[in-house]
Short mmCIF file of N, CA and C in Angstrom, two decimals:
data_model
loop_
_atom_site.label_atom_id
_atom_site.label_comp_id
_atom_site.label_asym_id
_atom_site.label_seq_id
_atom_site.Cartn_x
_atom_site.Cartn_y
_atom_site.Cartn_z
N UNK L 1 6.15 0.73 -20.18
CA UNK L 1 5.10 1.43 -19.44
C UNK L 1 4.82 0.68 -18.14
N UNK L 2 4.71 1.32 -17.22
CA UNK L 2 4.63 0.69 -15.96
C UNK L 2 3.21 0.58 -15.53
N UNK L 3 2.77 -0.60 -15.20
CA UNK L 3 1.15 -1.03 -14.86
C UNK L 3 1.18 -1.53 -13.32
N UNK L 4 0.40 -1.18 -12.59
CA UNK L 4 0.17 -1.44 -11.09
C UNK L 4 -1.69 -1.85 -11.12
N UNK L 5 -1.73 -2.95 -10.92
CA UNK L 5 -2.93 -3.45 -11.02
C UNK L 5 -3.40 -3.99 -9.66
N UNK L 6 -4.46 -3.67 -8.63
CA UNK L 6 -5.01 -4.02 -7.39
C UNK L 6 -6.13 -4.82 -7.49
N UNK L 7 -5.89 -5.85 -6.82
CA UNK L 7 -7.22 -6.82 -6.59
C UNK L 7 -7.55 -6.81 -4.77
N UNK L 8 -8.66 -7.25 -5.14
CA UNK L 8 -9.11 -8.04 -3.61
C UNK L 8 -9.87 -7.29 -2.97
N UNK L 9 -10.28 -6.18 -3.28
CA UNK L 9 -11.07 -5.23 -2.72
C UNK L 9 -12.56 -5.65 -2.55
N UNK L 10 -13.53 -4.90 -1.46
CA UNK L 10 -15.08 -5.78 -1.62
C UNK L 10 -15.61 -4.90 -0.40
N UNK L 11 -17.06 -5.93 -0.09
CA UNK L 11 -17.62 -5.26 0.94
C UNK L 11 -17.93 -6.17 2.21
N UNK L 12 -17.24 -5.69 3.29
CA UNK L 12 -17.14 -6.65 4.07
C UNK L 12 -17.61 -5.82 5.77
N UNK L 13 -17.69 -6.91 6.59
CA UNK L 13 -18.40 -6.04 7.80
C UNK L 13 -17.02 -5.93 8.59
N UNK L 14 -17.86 -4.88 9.40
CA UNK L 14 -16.60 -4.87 10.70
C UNK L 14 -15.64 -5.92 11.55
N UNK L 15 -14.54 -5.77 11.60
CA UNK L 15 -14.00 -7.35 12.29
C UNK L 15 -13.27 -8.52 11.13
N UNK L 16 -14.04 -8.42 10.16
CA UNK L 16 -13.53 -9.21 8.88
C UNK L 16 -12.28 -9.02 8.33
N UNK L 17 -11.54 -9.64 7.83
CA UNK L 17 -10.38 -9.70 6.93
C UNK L 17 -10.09 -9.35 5.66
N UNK L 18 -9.08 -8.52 5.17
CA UNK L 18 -9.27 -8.87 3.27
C UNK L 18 -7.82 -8.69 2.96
N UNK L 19 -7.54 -9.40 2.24
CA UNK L 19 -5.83 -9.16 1.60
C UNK L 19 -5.90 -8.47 0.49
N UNK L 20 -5.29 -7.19 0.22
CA UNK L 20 -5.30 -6.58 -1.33
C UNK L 20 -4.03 -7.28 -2.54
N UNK L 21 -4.13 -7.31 -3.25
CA UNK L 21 -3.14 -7.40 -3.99
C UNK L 21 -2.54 -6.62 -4.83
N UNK L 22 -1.63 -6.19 -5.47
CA UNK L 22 -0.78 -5.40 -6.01
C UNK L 22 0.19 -6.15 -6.92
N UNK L 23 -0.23 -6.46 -8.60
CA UNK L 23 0.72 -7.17 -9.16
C UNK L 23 1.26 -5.72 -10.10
N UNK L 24 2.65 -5.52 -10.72
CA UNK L 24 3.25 -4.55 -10.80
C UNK L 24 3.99 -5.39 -12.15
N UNK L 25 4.27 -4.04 -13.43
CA UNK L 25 5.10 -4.81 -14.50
C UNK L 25 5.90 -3.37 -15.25
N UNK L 26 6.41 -3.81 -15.80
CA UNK L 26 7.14 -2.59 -16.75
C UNK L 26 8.39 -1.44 -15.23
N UNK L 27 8.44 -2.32 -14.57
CA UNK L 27 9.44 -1.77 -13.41
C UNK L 27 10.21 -2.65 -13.00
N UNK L 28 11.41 -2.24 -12.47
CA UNK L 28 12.14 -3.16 -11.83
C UNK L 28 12.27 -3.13 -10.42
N UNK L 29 10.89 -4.57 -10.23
CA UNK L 29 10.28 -4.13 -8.97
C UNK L 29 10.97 -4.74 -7.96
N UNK L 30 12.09 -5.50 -7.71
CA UNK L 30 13.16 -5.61 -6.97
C UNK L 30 13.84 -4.33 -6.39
N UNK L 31 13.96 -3.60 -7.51
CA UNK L 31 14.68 -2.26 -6.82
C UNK L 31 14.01 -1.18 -6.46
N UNK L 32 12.39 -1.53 -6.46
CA UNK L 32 11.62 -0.24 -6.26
C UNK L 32 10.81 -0.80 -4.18
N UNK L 33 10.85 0.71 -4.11
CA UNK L 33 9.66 0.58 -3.26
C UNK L 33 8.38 0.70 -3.50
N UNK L 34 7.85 -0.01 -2.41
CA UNK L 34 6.10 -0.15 -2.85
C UNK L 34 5.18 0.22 -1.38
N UNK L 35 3.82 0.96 -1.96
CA UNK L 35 3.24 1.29 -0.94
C UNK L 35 1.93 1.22 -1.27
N UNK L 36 0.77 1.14 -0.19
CA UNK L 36 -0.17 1.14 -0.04
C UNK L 36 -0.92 2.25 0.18
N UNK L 37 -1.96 3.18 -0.32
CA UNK L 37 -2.36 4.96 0.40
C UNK L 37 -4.03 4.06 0.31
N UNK L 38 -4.65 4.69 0.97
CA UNK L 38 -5.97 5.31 0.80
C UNK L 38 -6.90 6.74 0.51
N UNK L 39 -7.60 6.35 0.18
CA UNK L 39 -8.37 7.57 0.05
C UNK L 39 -10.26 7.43 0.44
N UNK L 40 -10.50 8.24 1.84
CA UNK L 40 -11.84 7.83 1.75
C UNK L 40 -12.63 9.29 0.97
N UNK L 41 -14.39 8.94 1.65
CA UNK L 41 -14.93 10.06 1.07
C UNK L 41 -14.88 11.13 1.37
N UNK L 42 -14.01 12.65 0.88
CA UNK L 42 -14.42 13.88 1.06
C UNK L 42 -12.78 14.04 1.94
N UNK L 43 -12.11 13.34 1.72
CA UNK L 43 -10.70 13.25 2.53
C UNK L 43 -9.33 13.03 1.40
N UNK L 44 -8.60 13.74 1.65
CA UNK L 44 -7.30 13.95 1.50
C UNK L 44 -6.76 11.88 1.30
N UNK L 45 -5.90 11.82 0.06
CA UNK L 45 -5.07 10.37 -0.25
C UNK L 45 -4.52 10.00 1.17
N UNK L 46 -4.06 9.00 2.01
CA UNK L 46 -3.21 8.84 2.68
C UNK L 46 -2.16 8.00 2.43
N UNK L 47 -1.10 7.80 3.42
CA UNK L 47 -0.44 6.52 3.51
C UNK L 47 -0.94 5.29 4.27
N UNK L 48 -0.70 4.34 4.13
CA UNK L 48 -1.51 3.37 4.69
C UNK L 48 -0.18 2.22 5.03
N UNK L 49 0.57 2.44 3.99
CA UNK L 49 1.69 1.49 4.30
C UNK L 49 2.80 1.45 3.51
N UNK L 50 3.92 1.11 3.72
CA UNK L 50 5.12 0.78 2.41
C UNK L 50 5.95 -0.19 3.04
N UNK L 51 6.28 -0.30 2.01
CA UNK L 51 7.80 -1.51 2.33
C UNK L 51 8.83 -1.09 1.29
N UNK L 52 10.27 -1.66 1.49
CA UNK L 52 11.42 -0.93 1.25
C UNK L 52 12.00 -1.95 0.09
N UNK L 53 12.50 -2.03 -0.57
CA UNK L 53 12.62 -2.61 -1.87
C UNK L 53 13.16 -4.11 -1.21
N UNK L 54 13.63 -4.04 -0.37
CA UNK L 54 14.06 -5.88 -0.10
C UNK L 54 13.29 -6.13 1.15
N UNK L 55 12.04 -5.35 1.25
CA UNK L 55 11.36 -5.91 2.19
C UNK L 55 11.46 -5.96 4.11
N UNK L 56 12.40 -5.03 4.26
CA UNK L 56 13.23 -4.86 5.33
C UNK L 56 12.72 -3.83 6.22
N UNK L 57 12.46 -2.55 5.58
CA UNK L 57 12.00 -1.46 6.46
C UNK L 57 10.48 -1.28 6.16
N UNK L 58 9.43 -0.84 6.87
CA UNK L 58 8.13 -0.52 6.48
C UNK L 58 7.87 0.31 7.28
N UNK L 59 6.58 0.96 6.73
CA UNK L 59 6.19 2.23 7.33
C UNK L 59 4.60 1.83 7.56
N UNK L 60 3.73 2.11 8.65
CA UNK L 60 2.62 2.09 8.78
C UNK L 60 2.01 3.42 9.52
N UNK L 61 1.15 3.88 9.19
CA UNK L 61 -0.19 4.96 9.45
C UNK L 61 -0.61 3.94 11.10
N UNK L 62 -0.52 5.22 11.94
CA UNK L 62 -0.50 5.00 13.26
C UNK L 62 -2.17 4.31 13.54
N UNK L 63 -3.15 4.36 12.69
CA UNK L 63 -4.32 3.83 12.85
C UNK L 63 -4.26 2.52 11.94
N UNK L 64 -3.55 2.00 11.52
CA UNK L 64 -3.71 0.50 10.98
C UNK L 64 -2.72 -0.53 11.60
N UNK L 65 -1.33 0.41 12.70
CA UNK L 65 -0.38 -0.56 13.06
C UNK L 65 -0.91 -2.25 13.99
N UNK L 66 -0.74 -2.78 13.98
CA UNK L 66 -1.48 -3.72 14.88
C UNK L 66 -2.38 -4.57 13.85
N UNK L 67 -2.62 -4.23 12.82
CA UNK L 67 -3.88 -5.08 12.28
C UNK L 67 -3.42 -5.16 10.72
N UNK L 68 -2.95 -4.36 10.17
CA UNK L 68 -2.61 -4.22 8.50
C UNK L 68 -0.79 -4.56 8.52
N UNK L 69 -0.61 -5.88 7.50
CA UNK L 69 0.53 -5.61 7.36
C UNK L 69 1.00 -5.57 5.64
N UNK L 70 2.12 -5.34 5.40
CA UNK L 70 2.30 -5.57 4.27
C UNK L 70 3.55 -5.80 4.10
N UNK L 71 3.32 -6.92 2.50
CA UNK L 71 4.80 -7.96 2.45
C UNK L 71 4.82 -8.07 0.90
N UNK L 72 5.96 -8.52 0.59
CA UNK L 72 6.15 -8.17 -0.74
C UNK L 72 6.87 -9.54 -1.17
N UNK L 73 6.52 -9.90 -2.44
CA UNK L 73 7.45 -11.31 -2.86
C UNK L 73 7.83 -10.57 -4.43
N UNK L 74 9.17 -10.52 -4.22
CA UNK L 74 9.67 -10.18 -6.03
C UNK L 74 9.80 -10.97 -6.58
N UNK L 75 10.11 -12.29 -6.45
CA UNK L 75 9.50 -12.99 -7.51
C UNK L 75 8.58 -13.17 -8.49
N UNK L 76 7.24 -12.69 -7.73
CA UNK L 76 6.24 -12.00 -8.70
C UNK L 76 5.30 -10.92 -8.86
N UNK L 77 6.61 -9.76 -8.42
CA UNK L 77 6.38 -8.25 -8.68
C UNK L 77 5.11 -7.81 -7.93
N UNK L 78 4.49 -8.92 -6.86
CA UNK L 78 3.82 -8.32 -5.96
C UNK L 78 3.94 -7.93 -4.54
N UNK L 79 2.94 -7.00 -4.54
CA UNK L 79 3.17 -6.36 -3.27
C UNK L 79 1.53 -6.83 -2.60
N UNK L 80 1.87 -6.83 -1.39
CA UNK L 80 0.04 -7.41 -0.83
C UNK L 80 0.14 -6.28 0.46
N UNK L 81 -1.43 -6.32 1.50
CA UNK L 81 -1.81 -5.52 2.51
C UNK L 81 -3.02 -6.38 3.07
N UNK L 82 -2.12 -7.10 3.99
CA UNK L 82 -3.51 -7.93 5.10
C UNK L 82 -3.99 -7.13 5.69
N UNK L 83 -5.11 -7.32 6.05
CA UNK L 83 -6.22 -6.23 6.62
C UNK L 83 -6.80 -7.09 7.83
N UNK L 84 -6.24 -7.18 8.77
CA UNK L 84 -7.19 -7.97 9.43
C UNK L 84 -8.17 -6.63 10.86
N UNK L 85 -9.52 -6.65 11.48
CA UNK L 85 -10.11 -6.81 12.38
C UNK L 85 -10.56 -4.86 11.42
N UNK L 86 -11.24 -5.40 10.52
CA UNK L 86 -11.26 -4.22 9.73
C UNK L 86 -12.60 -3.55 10.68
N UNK L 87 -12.40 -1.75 10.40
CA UNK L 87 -13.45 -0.77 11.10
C UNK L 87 -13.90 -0.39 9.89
N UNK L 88 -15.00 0.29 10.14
CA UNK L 88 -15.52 1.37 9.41
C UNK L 88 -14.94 2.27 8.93
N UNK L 89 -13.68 2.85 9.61
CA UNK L 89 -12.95 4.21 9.16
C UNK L 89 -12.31 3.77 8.46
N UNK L 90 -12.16 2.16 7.90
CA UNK L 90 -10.83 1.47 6.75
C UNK L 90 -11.25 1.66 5.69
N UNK L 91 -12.97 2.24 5.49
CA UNK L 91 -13.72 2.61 4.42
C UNK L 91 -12.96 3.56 2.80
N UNK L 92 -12.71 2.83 1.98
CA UNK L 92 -11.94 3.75 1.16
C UNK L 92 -11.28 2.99 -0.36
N UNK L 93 -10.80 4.01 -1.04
CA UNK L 93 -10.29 3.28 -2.60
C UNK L 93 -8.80 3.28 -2.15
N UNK L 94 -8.20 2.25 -2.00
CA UNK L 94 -6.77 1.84 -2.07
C UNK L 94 -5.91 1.70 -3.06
N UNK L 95 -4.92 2.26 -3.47
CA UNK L 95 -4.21 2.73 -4.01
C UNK L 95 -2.46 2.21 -3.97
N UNK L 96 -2.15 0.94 -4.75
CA UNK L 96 -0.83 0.74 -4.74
C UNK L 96 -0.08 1.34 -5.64
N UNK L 97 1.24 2.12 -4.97
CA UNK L 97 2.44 3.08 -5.84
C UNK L 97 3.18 2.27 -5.58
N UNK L 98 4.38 2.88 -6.43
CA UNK L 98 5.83 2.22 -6.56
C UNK L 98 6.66 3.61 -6.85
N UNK L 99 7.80 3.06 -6.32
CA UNK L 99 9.01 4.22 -6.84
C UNK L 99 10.41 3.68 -7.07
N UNK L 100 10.95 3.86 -7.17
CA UNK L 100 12.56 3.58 -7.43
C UNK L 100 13.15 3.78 -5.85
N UNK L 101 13.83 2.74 -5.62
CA UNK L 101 14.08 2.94 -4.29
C UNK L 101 15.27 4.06 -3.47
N UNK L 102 14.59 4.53 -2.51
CA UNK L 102 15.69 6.04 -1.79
C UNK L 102 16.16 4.94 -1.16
N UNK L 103 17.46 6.08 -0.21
CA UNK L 103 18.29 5.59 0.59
C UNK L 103 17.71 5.13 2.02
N UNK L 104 18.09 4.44 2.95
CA UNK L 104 17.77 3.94 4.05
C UNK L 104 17.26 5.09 4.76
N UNK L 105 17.89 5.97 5.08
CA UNK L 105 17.55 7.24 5.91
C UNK L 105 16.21 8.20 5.23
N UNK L 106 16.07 7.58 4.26
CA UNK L 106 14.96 8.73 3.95
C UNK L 106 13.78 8.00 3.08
N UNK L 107 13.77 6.62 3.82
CA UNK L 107 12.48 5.81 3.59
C UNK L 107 11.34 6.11 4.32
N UNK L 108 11.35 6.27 5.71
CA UNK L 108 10.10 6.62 6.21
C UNK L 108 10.02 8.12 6.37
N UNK L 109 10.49 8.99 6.11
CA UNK L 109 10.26 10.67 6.03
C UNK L 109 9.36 10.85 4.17
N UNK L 110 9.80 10.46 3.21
CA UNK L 110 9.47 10.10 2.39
C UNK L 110 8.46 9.76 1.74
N UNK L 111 7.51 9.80 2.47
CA UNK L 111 5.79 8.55 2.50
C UNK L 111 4.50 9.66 2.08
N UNK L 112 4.92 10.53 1.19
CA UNK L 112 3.42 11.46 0.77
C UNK L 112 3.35 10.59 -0.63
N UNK L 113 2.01 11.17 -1.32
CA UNK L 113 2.18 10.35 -2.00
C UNK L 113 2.56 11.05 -3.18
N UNK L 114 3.29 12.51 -3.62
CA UNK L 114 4.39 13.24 -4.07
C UNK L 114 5.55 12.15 -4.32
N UNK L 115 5.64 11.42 -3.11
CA UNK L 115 6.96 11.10 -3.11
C UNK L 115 7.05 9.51 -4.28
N UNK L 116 5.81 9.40 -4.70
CA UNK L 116 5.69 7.51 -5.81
C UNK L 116 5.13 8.25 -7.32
N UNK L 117 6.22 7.32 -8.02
CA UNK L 117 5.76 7.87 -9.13
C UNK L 117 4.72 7.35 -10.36
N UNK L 118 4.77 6.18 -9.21
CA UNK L 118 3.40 5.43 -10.06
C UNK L 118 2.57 4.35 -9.16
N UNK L 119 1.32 4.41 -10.18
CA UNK L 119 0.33 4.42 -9.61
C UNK L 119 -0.49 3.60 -10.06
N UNK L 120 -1.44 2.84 -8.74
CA UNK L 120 -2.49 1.80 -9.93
C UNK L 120 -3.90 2.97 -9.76
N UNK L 121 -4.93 1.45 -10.57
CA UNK L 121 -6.74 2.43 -10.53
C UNK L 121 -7.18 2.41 -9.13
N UNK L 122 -6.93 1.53 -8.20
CA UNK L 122 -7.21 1.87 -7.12
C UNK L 122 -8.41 0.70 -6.74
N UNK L 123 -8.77 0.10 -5.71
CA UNK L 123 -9.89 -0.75 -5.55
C UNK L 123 -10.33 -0.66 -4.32
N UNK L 124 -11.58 -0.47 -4.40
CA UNK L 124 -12.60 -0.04 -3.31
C UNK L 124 -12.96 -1.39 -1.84
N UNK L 125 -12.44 -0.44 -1.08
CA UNK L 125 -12.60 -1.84 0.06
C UNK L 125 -13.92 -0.96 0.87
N UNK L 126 -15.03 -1.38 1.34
CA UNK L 126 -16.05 -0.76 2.19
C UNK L 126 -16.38 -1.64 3.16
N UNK L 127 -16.19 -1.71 4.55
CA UNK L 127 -16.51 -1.75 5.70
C UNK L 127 -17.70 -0.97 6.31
N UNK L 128 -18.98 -2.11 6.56
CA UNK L 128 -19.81 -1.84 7.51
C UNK L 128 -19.87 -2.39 8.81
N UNK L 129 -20.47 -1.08 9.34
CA UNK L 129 -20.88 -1.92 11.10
C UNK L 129 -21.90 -2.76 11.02
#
C-alpha cells in the first residue's frame, strides 16, 4: 500500500519561508515521479510543482517560479518544496502525489492532477499579511 505523508506545514506571515516535506513508502520511489498541487479556499486543486524520477526535469506553476523549488533525495523516498518570500495567495492545503514515471516528452504536458495516482492527506500552509 502506498503512503505519502506531508510535514512542515504552519502559519506563517508574508515574506517568510517553509520547506514541506513529503516522505513516501510502499512505491518504488526511484522510478516514480513526484509532485507538489495545492488547493486553496473555494478553488479548483492545482499544480504547484513536480520533479521527474531522477530529479532532472521539473515543472513549476508560473506564480511560484522564482521562489518555490523542489528536490528530491531517493535515498529516502523524499520529496521536499522550499517556499521561500511566501504571499498570501500561497494560502492553501498542499498535497504531495506520486506516479510511476512517463516518458521524457510527456513530463511537463502531463501535470493535472488526473495524471498521479497517489496521494498524501495534505498539510495546511496559511500565509498572512
Amino acid at each position: 500500500q502506498v503512503q505519502l505523508v506531508e510535514s512542515g506545514g504552519g502559519v506563517v506571515q508574508a515574506g517568510d519561508s517553509l520547506r514541506l516535506s513529503c516522505a513516501a513508502a510502499g512505491l518504488t520511489f526511484s522510478y516514480s515521479d513526484m509532485a507538489w498541487f495545492r488547493q486553496a479556499p473555494g478553488k479548483e486543486r492545482e499544480i504547484v510543482a513536480a520533479i521527474g524520477w531522477n530529479g532532472v526535469l521539473t515543472v513549476y506553476a508560473d506564480s511560484v517560479k522564482g521562489r518555490f523549488t523542489i528536490s528530491r533525495t531517493n535515498v529516502k523516498s523524499t520529496v521536499y518544496l522550499q517556499m521561500n518570500s511566501l504571499e498570501p495567495e500561497d494560502t492553501g492545503v498542499y498535497y504531495c502525489a506520486g506516479r510511476a514515471r512517463v516518458i521524457t516528452s510527456q513530463f511537463s504536458s502531463q501535470q493535472r492532477d488526473s495524471d498521479y495516482a497517489y496521494w498524501g492527506q495534505g498539510t495546511q500552509v496559511t500565509v498572512s499579511s
